[in-house]
Each structure stands twice: as structure tokens, then as C-alpha cells.
PDB file of C-alpha atoms in Angstrom:
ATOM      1  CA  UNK Q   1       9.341   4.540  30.619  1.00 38.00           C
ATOM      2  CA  UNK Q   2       8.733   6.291  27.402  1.00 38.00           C
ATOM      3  CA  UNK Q   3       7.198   9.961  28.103  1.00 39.00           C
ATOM      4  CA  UNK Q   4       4.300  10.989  25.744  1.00 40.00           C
ATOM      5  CA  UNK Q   5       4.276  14.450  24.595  1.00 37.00           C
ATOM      6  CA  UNK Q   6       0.384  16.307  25.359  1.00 38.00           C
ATOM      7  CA  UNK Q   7      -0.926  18.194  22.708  1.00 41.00           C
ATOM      8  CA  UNK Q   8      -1.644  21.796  22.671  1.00 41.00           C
ATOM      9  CA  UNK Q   9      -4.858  22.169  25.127  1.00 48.00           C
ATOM     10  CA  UNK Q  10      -7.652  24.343  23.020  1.00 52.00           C
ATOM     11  CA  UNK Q  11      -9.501  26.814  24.920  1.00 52.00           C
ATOM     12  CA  UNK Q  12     -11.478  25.879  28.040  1.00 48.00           C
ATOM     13  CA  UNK Q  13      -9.123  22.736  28.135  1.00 47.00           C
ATOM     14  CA  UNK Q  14     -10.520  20.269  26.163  1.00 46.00           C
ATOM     15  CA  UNK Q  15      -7.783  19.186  23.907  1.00 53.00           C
ATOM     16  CA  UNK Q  16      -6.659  20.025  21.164  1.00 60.00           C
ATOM     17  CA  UNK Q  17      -8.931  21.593  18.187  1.00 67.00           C
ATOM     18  CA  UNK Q  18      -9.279  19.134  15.328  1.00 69.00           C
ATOM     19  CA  UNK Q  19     -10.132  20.718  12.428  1.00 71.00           C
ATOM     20  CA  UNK Q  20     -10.756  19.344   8.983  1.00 77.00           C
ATOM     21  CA  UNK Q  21      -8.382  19.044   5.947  1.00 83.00           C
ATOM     22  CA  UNK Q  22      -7.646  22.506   4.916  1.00 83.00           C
ATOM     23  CA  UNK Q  23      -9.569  24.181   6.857  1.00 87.00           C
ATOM     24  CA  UNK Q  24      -8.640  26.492   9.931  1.00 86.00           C
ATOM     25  CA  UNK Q  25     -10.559  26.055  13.418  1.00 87.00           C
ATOM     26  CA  UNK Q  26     -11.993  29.619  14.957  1.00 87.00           C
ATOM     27  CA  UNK Q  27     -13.216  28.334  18.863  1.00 88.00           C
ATOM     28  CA  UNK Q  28     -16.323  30.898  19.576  1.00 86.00           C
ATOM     29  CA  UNK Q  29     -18.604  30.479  22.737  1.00 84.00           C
ATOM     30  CA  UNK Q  30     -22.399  32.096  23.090  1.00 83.00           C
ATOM     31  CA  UNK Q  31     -21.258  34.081  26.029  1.00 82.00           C
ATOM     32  CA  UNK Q  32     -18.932  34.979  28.865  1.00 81.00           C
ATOM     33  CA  UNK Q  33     -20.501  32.445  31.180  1.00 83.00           C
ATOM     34  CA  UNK Q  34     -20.685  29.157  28.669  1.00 80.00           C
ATOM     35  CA  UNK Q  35     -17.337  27.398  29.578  1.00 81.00           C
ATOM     36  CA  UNK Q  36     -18.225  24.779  26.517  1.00 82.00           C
ATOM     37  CA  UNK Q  37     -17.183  26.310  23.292  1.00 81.00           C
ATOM     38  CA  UNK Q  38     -17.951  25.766  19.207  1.00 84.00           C
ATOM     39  CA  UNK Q  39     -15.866  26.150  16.317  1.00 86.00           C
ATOM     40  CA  UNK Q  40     -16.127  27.757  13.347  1.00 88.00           C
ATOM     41  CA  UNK Q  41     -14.486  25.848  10.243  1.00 89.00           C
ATOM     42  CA  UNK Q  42     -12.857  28.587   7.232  1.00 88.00           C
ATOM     43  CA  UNK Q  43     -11.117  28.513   4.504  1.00 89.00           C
ATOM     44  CA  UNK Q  44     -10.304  31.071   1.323  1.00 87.00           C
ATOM     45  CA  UNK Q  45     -13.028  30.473  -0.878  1.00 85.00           C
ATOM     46  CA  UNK Q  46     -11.413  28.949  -3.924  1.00 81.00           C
ATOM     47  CA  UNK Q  47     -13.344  27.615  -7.288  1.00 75.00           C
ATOM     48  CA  UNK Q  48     -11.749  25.289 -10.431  1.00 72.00           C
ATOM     49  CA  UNK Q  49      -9.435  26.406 -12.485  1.00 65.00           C
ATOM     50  CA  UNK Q  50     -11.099  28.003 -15.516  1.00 61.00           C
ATOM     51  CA  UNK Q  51     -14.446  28.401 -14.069  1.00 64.00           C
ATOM     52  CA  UNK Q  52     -16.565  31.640 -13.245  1.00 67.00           C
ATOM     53  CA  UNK Q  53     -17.184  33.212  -9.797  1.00 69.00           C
ATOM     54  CA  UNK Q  54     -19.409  35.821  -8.403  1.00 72.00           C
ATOM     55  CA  UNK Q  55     -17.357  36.266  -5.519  1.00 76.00           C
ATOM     56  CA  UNK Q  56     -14.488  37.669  -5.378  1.00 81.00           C
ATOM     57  CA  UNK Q  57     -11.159  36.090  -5.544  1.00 83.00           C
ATOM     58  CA  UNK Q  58      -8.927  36.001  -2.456  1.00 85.00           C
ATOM     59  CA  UNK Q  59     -11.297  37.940  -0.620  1.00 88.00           C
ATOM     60  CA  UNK Q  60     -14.559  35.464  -0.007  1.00 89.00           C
ATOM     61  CA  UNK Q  61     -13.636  33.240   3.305  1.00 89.00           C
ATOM     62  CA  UNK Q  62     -16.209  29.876   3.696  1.00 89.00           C
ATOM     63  CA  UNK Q  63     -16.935  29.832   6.742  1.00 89.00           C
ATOM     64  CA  UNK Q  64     -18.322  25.791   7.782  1.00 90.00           C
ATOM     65  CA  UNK Q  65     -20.311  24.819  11.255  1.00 87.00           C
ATOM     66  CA  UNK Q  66     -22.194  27.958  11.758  1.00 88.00           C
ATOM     67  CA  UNK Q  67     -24.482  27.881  14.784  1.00 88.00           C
ATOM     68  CA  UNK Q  68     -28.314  28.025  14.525  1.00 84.00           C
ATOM     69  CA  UNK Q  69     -27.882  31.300  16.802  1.00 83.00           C
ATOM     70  CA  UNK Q  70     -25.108  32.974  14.824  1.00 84.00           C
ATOM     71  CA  UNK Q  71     -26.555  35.759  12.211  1.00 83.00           C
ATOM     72  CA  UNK Q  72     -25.145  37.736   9.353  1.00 86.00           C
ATOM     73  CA  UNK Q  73     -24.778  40.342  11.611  1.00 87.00           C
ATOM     74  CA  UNK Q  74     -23.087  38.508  14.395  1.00 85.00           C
ATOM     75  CA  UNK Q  75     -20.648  36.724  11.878  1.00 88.00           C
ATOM     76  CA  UNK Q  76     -19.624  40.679  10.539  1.00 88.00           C
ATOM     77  CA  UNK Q  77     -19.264  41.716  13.734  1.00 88.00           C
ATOM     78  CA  UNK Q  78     -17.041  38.786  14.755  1.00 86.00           C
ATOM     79  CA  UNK Q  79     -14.841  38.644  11.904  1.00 87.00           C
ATOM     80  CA  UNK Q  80     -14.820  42.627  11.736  1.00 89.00           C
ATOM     81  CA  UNK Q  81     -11.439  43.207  14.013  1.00 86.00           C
ATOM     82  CA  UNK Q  82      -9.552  41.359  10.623  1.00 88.00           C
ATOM     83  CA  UNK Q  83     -10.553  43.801   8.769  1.00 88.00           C
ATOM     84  CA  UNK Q  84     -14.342  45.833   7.022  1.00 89.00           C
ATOM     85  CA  UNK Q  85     -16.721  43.045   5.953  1.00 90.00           C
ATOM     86  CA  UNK Q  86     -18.429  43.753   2.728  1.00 90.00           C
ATOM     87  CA  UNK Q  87     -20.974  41.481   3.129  1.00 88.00           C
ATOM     88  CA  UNK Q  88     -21.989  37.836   4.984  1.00 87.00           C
ATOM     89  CA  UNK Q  89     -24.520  35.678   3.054  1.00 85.00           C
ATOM     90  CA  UNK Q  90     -25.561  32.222   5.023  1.00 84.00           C
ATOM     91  CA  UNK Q  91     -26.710  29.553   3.027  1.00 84.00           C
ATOM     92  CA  UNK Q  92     -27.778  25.926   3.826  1.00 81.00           C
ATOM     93  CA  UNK Q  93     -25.811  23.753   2.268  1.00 80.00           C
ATOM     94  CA  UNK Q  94     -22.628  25.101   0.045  1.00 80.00           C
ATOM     95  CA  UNK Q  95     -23.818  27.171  -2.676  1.00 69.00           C
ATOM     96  CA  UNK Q  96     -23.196  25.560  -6.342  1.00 62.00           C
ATOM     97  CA  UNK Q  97     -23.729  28.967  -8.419  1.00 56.00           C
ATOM     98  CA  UNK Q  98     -20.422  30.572  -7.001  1.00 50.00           C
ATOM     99  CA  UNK Q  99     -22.232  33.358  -6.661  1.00 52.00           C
ATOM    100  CA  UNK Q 100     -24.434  35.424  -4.058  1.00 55.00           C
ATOM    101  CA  UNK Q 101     -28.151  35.908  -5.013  1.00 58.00           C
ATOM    102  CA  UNK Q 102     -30.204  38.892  -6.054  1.00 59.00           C
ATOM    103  CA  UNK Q 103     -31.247  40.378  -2.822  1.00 59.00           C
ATOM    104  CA  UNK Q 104     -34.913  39.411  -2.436  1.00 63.00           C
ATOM    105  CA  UNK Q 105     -37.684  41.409  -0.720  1.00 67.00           C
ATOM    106  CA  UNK Q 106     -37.959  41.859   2.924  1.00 67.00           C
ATOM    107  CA  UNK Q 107     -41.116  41.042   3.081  1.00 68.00           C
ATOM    108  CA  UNK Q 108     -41.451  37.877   1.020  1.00 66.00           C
ATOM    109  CA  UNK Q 109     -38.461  35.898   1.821  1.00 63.00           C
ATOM    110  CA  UNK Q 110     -38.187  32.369   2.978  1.00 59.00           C
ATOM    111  CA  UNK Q 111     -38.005  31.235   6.104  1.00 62.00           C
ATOM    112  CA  UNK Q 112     -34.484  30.934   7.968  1.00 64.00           C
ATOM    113  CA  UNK Q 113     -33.171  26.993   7.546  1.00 62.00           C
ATOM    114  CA  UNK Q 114     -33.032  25.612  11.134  1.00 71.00           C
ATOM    115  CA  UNK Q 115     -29.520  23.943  11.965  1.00 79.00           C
ATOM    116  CA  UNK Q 116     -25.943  24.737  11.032  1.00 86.00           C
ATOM    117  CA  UNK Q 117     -25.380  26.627   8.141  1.00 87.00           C
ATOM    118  CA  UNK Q 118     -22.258  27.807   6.397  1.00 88.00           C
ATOM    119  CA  UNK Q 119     -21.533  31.222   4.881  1.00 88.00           C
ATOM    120  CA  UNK Q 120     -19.695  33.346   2.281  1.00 89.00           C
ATOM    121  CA  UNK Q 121     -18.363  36.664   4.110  1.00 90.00           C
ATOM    122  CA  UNK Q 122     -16.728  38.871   1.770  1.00 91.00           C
ATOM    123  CA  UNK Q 123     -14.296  41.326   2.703  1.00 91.00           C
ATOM    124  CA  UNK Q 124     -13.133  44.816   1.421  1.00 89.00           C
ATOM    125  CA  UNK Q 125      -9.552  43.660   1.362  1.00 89.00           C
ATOM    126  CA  UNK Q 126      -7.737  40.768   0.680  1.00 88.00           C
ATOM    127  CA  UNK Q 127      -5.287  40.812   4.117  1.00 90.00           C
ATOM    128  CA  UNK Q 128      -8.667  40.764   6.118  1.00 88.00           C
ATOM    129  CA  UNK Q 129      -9.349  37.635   4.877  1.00 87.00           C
ATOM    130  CA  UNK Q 130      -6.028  36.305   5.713  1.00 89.00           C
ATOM    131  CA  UNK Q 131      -5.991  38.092   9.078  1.00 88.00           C
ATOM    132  CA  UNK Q 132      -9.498  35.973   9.557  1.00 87.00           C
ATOM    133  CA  UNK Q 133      -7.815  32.240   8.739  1.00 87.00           C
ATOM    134  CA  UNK Q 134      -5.134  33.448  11.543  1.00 87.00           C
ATOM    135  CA  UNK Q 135      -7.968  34.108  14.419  1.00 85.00           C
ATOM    136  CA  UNK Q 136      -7.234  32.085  17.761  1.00 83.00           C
ATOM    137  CA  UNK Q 137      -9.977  33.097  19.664  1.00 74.00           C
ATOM    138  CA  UNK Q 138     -12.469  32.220  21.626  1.00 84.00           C
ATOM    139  CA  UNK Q 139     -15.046  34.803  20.125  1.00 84.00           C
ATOM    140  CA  UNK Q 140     -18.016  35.958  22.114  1.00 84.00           C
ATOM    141  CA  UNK Q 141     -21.355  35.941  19.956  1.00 83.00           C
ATOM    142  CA  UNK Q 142     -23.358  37.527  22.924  1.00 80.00           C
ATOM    143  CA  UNK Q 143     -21.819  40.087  24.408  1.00 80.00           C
ATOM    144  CA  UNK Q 144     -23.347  42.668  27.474  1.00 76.00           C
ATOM    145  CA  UNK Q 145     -23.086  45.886  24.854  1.00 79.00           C
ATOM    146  CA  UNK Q 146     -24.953  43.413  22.113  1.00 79.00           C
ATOM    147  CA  UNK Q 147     -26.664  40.784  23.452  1.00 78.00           C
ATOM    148  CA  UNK Q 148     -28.325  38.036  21.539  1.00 80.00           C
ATOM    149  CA  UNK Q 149     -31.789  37.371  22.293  1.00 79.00           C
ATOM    150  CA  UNK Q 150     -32.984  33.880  23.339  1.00 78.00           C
ATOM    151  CA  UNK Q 151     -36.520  32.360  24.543  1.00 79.00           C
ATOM    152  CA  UNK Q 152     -39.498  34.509  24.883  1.00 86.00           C
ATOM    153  CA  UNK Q 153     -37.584  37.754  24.283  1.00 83.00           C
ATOM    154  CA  UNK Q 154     -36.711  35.863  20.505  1.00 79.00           C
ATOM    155  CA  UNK Q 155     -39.728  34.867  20.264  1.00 84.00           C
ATOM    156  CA  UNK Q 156     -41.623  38.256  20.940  1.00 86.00           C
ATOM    157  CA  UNK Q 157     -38.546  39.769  18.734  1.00 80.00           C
ATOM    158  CA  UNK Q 158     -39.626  38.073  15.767  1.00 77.00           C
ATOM    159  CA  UNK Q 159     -43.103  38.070  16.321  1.00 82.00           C
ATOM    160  CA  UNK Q 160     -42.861  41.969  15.929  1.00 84.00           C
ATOM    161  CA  UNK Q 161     -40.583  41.601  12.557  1.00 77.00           C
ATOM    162  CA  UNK Q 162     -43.165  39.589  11.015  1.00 78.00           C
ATOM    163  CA  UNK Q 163     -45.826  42.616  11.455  1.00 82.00           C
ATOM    164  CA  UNK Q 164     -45.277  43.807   8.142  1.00 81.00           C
ATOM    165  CA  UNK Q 165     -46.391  47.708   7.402  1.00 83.00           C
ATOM    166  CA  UNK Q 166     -49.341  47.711   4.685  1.00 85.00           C
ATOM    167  CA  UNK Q 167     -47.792  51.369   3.319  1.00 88.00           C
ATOM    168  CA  UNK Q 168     -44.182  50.110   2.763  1.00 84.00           C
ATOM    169  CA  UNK Q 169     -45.292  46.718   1.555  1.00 84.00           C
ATOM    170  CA  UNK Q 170     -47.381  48.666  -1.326  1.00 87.00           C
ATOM    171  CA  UNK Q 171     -44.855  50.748  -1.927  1.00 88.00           C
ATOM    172  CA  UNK Q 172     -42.712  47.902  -2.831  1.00 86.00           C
ATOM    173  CA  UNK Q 173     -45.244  46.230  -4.481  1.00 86.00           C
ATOM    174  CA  UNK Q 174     -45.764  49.458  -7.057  1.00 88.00           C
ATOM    175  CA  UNK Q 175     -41.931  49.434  -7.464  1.00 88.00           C
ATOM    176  CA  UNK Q 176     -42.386  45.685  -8.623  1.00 87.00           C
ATOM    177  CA  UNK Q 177     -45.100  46.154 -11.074  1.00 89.00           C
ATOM    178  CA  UNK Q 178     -43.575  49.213 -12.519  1.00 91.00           C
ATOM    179  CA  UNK Q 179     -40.190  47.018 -13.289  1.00 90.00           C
ATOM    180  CA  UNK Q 180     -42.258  43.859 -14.331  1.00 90.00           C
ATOM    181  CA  UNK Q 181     -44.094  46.256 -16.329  1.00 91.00           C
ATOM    182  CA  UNK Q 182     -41.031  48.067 -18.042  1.00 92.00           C
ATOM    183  CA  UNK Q 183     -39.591  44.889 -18.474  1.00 92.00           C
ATOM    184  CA  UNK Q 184     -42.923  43.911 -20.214  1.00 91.00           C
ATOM    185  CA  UNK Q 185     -42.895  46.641 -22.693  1.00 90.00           C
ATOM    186  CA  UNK Q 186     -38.993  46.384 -23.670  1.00 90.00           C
ATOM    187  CA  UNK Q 187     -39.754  42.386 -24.868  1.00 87.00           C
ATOM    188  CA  UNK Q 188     -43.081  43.507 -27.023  1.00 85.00           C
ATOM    189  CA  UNK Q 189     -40.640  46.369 -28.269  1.00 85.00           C
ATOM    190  CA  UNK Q 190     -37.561  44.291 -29.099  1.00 82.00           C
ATOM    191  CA  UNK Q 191     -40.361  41.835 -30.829  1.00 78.00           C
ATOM    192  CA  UNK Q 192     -41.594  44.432 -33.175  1.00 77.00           C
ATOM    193  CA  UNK Q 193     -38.552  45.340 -34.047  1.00 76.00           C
ATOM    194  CA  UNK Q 194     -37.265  41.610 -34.982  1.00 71.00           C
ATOM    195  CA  UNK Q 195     -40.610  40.637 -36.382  1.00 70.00           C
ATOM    196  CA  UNK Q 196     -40.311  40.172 -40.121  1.00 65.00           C
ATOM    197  CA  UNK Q 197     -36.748  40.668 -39.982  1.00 66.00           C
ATOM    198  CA  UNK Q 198     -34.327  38.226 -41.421  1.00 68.00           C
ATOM    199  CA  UNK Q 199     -31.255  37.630 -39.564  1.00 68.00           C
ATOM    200  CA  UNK Q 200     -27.752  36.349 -40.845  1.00 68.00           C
ATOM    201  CA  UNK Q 201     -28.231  33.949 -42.574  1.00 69.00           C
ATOM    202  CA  UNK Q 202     -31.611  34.737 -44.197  1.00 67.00           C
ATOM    203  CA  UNK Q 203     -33.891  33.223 -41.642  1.00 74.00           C
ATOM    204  CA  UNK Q 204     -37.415  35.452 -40.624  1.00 67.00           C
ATOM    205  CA  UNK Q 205     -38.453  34.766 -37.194  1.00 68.00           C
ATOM    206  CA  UNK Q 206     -42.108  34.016 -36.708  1.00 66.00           C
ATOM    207  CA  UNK Q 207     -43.784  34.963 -34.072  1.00 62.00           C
ATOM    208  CA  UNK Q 208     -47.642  34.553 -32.433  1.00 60.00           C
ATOM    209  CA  UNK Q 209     -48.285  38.021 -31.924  1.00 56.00           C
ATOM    210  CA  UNK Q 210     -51.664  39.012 -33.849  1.00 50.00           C
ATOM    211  CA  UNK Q 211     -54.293  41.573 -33.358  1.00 49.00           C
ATOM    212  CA  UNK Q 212     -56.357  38.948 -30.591  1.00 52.00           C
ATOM    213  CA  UNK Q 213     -54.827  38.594 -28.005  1.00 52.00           C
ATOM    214  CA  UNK Q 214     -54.025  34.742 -27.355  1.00 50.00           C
ATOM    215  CA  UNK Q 215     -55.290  33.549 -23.819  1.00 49.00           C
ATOM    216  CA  UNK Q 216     -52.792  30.855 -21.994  1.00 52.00           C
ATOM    217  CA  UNK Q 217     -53.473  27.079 -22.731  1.00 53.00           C
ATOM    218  CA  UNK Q 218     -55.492  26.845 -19.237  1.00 62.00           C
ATOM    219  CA  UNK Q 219     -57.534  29.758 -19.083  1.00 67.00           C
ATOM    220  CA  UNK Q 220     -58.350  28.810 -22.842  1.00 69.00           C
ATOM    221  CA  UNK Q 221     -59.188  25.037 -21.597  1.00 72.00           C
ATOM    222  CA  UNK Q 222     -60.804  26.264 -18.670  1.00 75.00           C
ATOM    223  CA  UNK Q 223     -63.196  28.702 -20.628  1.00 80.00           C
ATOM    224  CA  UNK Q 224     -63.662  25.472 -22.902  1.00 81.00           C
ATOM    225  CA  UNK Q 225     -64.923  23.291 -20.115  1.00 80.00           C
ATOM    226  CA  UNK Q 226     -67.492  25.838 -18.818  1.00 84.00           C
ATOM    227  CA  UNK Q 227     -68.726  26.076 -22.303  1.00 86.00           C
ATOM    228  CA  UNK Q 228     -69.137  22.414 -22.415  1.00 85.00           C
ATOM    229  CA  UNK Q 229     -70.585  22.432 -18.932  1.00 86.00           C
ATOM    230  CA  UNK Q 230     -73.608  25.169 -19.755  1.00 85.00           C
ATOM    231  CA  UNK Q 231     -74.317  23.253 -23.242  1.00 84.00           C
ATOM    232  CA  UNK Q 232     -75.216  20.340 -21.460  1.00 82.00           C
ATOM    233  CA  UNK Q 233     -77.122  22.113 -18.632  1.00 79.00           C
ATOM    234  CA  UNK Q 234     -79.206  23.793 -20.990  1.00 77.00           C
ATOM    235  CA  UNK Q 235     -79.507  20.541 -23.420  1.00 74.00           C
ATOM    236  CA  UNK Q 236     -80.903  18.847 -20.028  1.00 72.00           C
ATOM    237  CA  UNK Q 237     -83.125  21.649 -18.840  1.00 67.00           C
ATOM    238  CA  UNK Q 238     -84.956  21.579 -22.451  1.00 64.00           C
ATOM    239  CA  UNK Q 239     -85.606  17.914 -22.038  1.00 62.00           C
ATOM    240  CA  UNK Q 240     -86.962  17.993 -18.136  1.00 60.00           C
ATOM    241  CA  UNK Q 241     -88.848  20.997 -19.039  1.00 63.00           C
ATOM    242  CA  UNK Q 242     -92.232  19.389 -18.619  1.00 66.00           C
ATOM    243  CA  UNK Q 243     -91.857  16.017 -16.223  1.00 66.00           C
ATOM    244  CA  UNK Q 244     -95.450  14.879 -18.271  1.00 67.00           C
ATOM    245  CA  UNK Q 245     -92.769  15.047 -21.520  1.00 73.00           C
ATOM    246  CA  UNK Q 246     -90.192  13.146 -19.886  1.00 71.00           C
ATOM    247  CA  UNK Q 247     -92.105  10.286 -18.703  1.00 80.00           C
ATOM    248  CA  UNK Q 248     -94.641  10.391 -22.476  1.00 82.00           C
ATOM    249  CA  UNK Q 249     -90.605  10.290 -23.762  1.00 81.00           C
ATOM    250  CA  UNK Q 250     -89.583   7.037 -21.896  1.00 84.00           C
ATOM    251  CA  UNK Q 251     -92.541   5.343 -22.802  1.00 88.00           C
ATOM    252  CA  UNK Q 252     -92.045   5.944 -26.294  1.00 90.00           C
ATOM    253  CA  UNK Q 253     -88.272   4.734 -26.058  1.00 89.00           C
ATOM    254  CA  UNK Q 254     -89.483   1.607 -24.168  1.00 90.00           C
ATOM    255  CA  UNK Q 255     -92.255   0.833 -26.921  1.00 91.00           C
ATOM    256  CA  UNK Q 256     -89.954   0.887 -29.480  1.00 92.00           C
ATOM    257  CA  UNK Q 257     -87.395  -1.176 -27.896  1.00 91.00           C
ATOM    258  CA  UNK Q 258     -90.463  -3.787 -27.310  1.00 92.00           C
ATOM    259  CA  UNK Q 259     -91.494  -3.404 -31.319  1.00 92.00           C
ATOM    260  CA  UNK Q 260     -87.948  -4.090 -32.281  1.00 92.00           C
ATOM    261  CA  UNK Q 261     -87.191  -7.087 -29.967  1.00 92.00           C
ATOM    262  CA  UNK Q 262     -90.713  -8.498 -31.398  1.00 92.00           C
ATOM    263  CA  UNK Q 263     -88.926  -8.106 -34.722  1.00 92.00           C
ATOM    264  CA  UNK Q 264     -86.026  -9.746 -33.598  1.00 91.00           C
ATOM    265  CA  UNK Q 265     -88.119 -12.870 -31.972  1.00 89.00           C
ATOM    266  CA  UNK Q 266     -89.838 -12.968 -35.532  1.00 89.00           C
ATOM    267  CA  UNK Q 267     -87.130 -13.034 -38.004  1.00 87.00           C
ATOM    268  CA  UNK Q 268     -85.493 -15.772 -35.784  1.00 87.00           C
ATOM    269  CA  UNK Q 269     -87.928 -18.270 -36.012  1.00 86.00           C
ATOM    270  CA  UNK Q 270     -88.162 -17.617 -39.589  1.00 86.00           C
ATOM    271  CA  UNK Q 271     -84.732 -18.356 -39.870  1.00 83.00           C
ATOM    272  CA  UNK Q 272     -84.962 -21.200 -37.804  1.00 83.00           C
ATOM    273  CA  UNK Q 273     -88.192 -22.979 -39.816  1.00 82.00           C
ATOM    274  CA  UNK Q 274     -85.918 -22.622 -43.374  1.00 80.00           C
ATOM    275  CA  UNK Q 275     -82.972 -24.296 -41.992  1.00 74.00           C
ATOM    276  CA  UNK Q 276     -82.943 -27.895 -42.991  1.00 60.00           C
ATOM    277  CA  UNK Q 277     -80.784 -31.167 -42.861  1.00 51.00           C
ATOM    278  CA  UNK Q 278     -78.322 -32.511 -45.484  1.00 54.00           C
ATOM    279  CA  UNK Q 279     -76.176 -34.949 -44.962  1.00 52.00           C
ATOM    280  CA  UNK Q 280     -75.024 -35.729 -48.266  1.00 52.00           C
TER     281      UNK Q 280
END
């Protein structure tokens, strides 16, 4: 007989961890009692040769197969024994600008993406992220000094984080306006400024700026429609004025349409009594 030599048994025993090409496999379970575990797919976040990145080299890890219950925060506090975590950001699918987004409002962002996700977790120093590709694990998500909520106690926890606070959400709501509003003023400045300017190469830029203001296409096509609309209401409300009017005007439309076909039956007979036959 020909012995077989077992693979390495994963954690829990239940085989060895496959992993894909190139990545490393991090087993984590949702808490001490869950004997089944999941694993987390990395690798160093790495982008083509010549091309730009918003994260930084050698210390972003992409992190594949991330669990519907794992948050930002739980990720940072998993991976935080290899080292300080700058920041996690989960997206839904791989994120083609190689680069993390403008942080948005806390009141007006989107809703989370249900499913696996995968994430970008930048670190303050490049051997953290190493340390991180070297994990064994299993990790514990839910643990008894930070649990992770589940069923009603979720539910009731995110029902309370959607209450938003009308005094912080106008005080963000000032800050915005005040930006858009800078921002505003800098373009109408910077367009003074250019306005009959030539540039290099002799060219004046012309812009639409005038003393009117110009109103966008659809308010100006809506304004145009209502116009339209209270012309003819008026125009219809001057001809049903008096009902005695409209009806004296229909007979006088239907008389002359009776004159004229008269005409009509007249000048064809006429036509028809001077027609005559010649054969040769």
C-alpha cells in the first residue's frame, strides 16, 4: 500500500484553507461559540506599473470576502495587533479610481451594500501590513468586552442612528452653503478676470455673462409653456364670454360653409353642361 500524506487541518478541522492565487487566507469566526469559521482573502494592494494611486504604496492591504457583519471598525480592530490602522474603507465591488473617496456627510450617505464586501485598510507603517498577510488566526469579530449586535438589538441600534439631530444637521447644512457659496464667488471672480483677455496665442474667451441674468434652459421653457398656456385661456374665455355669442358664432360659420358648398354644386354643373364630345 501506498500511504497518502493529509494536509495541514485549518482551524476547527475542516481541511486545509484554500485560498486564491496570491492571496493569503485569514480564518475569523463571529464568536467564541461558532465552531464554523470564514476567511478573509488579502493581499498588498498593488496597481500597474506607471499608473497613479491614492493609496499608499506598500502600506494599503485588499482585504476580499468580507462578511455582511464585519464593519470598518471591526476590521481596525482585528487587524490592529499588526500594527496602527490609518484607516479601513469597504467598498462593494473593487474600487477602479485607486483611490479612497471624499468623506461624505453623515447624514446623507447611502445606504450600506448588503453582502460581502471587500476593503482597503491602510496602515501607518509598512511592516503592519506585512505582519497582517502573516496572520494565522482564527480572529474573533464579537468578542464579550465588544460585542456585535445582532437581531432586534441591531435593529433598535440603527433605528436610533437614523434619528438625525435638526441642530447639527443645519449646522452642516450652513457649512455647505457657505463652501458652495465661496466656491461660487471664486468662478464669477476668476471669469472677470479672464473675460476679454487674450491668452497665448491671441485667442479672447467669450463668455455669456451680461447684465440679465440668463435663466436655465428649463425654467426658461417652463416659464414659456405657462405663457402659452394663459394666452390660450384668455383667447378662449373672450370667445365663451357670452354663450348667446358662441352659438350666433356657429351659426354664422355653418351658413357660410352652406353658401360656399352651394357655390361649389353651381360651378360644377356649369362645368359639366360646357364639356362636350370630340372624337375626331
Amino acid at each position: 500500500m501506498v500511504a497518502r500524506r493529509r494536509k495541514p487541518a485549518a482551524p476547527g478541522g475542516t481541511g486545509a484553507i484554500l485560498s486564491p492565487p496570491g492571496y493569503s487566507a485569514i480564518p475569523i469566526k463571529f464568536s467564541e461559540k461558532q465552531r464554523a469559521f470564514h476567511c478573509l482573502y488579502v493581499r498588498e494592494h498593488k496597481i500597474r506599473a506607471g499608473a497613479q494611486s491614492a493609496w499608499p504604496e506598500r502600506r494599503t492591504l485588499f482585504v476580499l470576502n468580507v462578511p455582511p457583519y464585519c464593519t470598518e471598525e471591526h476590521l481596525s480592530r482585528l487587524l490592529w495587533p499588526c500594527g496602527p490602522v490609518q484607516s479601513v474603507h469597504l467598498r462593494a465591488k473593487p474600487d477602479l479610481a485607486e483611490g479612497p473617496e471624499e468623506p461624505g456627510s453623515k447624514f446623507f450617505h447611502p445606504k450600506p451594500v448588503p453582502g460581502f464586501q471587500v476593503a482597503y485598510v491602510v496602515f501607518q507603517k509598512p511592516k503592519a501590513m506585512l505582519a497582517a498577510l502573516t496572520l494565522t488566526g482564527p480572529l474573533l469579530v464579537s468578542t464579550e468586552s465588544e460585542p456585535v449586535k445582532t437581531g432586534v438589538h441591531k435593529w433598535i441600534a440603527d433605528y436610533t442612528d437614523s434619528v438625525v439631530d435638526p441642530e447639527a444637521l443645519r449646522v452642516e447644512v450652513d457649512k455647505f452653503m457657505e463652501a458652495y457659496d465661496r466656491k461660487i464667488a471664486e468662478e464669477e471672480a476668476k471669469a472677470q478676470e479672464e473675460e476679454g483677455v487674450p491668452d497665448e496665442e491671441g485667442w479672447v474667451k467669450v463668455t455669456r455673462r451680461g447684465r440679465r441674468p440668463v435663466l436655465p434652459r428649463t425654467e426658461a421653457a417652463s416659464l414659456r409653456v405657462l405663457e402659452r398656456e394663459r394666452r390660450k385661456r384668455a383667447r378662449k374665455e373672450l370667445l365663451n364670454f357670452y354663450a348667446w355669442q358662441h352659438r350666433e358664432t356657429k351659426m354664422e360659420h355653418l351658413a357660410q360653409l352652406r353658401k360656399k358648398f352651394e357655390e361649389d354644386k353651381q360651378r360644377i354643373e356649369l362645368m359639366r353642361a360646357q364639356r362636350k364630345f370630340r372624337p375626331y
